[in-house]
Coordinates of N, CA, C and O in Angstrom, one line a residue:
X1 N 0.8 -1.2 0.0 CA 0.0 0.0 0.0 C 0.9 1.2 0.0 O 1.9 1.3 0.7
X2 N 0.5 2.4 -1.0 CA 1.6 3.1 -1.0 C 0.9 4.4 0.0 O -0.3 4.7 -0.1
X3 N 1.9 5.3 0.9 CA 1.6 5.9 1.6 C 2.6 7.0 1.2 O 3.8 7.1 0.9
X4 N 1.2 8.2 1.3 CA 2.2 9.5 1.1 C 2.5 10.4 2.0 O 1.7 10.7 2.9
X5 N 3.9 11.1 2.0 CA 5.3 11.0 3.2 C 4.1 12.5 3.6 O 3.3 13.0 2.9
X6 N 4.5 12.9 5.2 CA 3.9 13.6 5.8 C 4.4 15.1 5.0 O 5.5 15.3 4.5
X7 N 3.5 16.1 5.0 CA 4.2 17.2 5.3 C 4.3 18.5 6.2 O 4.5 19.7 6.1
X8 N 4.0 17.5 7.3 CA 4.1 17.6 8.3 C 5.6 18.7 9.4 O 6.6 18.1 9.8
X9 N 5.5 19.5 9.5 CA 6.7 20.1 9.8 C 8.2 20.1 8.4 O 9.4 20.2 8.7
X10 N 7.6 20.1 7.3 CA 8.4 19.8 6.6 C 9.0 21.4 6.0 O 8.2 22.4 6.0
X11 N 10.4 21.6 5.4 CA 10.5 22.8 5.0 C 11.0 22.8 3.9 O 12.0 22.1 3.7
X12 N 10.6 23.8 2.6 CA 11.1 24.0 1.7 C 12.8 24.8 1.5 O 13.3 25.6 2.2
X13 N 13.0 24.3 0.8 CA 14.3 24.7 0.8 C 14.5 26.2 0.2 O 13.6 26.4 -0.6
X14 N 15.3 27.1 0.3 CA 15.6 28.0 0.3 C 15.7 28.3 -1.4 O 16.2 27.3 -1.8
X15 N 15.5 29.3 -2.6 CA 16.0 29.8 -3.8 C 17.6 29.5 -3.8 O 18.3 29.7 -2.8
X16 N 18.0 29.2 -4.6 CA 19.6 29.3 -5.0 C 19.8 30.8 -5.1 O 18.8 31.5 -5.2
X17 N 20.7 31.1 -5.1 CA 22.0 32.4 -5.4 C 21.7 32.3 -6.9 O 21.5 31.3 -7.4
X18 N 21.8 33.6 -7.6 CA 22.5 33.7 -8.6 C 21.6 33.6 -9.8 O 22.1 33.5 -10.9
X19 N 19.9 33.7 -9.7 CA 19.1 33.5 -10.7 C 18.6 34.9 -10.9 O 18.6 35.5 -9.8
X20 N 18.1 35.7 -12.1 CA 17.6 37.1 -12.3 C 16.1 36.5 -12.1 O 15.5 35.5 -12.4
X21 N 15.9 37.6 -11.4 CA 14.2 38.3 -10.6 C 13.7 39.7 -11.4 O 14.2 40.8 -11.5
X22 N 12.7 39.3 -11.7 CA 12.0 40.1 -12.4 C 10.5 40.8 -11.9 O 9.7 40.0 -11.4
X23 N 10.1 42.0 -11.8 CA 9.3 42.7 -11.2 C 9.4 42.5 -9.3 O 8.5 42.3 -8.5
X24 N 10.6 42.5 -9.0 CA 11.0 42.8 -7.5 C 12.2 43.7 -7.9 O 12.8 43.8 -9.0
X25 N 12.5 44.3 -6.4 CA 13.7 45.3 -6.6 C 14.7 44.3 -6.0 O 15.8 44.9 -6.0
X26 N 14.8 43.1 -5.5 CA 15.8 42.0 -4.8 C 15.3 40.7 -5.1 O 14.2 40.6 -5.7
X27 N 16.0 39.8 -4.8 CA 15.8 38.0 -5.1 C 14.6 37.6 -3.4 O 14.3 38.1 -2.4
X28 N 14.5 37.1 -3.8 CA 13.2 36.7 -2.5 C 13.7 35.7 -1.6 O 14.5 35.1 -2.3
X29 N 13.8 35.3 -0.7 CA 14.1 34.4 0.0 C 13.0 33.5 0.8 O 12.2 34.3 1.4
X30 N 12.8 32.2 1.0 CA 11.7 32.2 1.6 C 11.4 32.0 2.8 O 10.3 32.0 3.2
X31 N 12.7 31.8 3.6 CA 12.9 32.2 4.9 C 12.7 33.4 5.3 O 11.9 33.4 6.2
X32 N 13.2 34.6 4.8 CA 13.0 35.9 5.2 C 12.1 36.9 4.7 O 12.0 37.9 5.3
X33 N 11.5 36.7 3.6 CA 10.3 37.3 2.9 C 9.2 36.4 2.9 O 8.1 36.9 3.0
X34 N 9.4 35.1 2.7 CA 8.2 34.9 2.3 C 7.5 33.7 3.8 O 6.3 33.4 3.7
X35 N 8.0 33.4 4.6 CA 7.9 32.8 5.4 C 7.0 33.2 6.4 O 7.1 34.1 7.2
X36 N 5.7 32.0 6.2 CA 4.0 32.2 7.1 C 3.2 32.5 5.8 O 2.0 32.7 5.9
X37 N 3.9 32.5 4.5 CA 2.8 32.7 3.4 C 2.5 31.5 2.5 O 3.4 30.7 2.2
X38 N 1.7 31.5 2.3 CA 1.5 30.7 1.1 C 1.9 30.9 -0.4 O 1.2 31.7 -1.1
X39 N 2.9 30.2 -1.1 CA 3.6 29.8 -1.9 C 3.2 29.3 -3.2 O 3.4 28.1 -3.4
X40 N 2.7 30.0 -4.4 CA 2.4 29.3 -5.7 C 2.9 29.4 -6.3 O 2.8 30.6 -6.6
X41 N 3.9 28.7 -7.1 CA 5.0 28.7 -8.1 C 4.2 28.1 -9.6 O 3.3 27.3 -9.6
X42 N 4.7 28.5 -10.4 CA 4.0 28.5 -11.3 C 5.6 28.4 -12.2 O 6.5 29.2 -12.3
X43 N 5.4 27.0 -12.8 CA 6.4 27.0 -13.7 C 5.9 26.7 -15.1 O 5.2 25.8 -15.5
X44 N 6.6 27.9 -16.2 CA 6.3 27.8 -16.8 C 7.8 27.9 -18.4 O 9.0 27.8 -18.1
X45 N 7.5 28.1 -19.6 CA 8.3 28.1 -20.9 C 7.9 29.3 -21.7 O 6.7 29.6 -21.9
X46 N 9.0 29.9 -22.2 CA 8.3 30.6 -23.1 C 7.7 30.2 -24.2 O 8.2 29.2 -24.7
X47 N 6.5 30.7 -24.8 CA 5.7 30.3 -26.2 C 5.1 28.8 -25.6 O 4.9 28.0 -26.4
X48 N 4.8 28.6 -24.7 CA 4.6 27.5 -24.2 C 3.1 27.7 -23.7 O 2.9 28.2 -22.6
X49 N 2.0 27.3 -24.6 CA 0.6 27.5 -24.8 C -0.2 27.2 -23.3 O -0.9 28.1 -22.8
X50 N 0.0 25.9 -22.6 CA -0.7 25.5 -22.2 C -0.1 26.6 -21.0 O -1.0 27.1 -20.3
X51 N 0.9 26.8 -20.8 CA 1.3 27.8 -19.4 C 0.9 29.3 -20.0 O 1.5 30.1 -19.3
X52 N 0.2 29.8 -20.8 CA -0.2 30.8 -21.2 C -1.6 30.5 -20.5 O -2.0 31.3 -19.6
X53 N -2.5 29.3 -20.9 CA -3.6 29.3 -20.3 C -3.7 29.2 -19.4 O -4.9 29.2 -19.0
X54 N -2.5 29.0 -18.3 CA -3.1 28.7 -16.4 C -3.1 30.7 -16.0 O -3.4 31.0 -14.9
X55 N -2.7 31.5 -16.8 CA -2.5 32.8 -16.6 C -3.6 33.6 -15.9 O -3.5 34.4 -15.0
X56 N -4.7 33.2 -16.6 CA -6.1 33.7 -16.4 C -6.2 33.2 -14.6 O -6.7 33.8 -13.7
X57 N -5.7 32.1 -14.5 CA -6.3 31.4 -13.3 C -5.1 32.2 -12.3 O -5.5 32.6 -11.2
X58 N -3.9 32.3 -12.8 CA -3.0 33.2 -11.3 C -3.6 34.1 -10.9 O -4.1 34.2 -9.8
X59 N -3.7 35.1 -12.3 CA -4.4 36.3 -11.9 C -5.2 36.0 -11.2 O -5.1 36.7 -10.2
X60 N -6.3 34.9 -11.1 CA -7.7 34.9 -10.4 C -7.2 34.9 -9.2 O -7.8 35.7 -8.4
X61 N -6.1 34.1 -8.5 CA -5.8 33.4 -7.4 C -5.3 35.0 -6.4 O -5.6 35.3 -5.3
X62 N -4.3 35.8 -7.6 CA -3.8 37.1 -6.7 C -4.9 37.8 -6.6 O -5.3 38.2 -5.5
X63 N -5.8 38.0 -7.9 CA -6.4 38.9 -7.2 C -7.8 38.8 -5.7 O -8.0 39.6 -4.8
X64 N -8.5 37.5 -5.9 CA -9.2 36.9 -5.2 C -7.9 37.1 -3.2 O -8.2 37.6 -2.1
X65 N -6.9 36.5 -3.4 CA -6.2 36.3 -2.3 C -5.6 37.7 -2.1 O -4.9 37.7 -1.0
X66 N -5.6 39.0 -2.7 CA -4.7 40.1 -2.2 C -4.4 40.8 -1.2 O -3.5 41.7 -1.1
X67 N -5.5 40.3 -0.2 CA -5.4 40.7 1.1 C -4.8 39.4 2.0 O -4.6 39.6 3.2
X68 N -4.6 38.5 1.6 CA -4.0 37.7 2.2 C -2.6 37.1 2.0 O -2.4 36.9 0.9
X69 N -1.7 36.9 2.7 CA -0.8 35.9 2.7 C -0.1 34.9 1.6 O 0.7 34.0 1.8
X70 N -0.5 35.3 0.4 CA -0.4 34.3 -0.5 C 0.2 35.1 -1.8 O -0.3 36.1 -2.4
X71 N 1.7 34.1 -2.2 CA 2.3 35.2 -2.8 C 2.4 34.1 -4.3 O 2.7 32.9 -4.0
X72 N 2.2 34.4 -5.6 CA 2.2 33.6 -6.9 C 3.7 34.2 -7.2 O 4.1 35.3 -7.0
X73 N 4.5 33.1 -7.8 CA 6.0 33.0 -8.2 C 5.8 32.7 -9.8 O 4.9 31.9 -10.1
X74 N 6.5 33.1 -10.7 CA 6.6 32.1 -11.6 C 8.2 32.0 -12.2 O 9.1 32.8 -12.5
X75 N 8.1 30.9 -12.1 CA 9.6 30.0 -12.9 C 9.8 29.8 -13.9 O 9.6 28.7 -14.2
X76 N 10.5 30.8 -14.8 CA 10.7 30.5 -15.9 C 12.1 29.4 -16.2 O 13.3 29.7 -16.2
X77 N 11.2 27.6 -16.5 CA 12.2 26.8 -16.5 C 12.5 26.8 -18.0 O 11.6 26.6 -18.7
X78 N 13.6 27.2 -18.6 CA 13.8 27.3 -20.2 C 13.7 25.7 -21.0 O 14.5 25.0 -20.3
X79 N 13.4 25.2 -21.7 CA 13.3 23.9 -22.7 C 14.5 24.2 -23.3 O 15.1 23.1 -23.6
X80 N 15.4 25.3 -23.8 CA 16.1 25.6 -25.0 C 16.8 26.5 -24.7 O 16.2 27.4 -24.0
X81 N 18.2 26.6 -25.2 CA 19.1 27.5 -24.9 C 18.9 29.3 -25.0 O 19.1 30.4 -24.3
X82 N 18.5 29.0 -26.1 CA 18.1 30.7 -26.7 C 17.1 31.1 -25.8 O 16.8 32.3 -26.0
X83 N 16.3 30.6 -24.7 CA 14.9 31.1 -24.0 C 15.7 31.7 -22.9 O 15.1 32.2 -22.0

């Protein structure tokens, strides 16, 4: 029977050093900025359709949550060198 591991006191690991951040004036940390909030990372590709369509849904999520705790990230993971 397969059981799924607790997440229970569990902690994400911190951003790496050394990646460019876009629409912040600094890199984020989630120990020290973001820590007690709620976390949605959104990874996505450039020209990459189907992450074009979850767009409609962040927006819904920031703006619905803007008084709250809940901060939307998105990750631009590249497929291709030139991205």
């Amino acid at each position: 029977m397969f059981r799924r591991p607790s997440l229970t006191n569990s902690k994400a690991k911190d951003f790496l050093d050394g990646f460019t951040w876009l629409n912040t004036d600094r890199p984020l940390s989630l120990e020290k900025d973001l820590k007690g909030h709620i976390v949605v990372l959104d990874f996505w590709t450039y020209c990459c359709i189907n992450c074009m369509h979850t767009l409609p849904d962040l927006e819904w999520v920031e703006k619905k949550y803007h008084d709250r705790p809940v901060v939307v990230i998105g990750v631009h993971s590249a497929k291709f060198n030139n991205e």
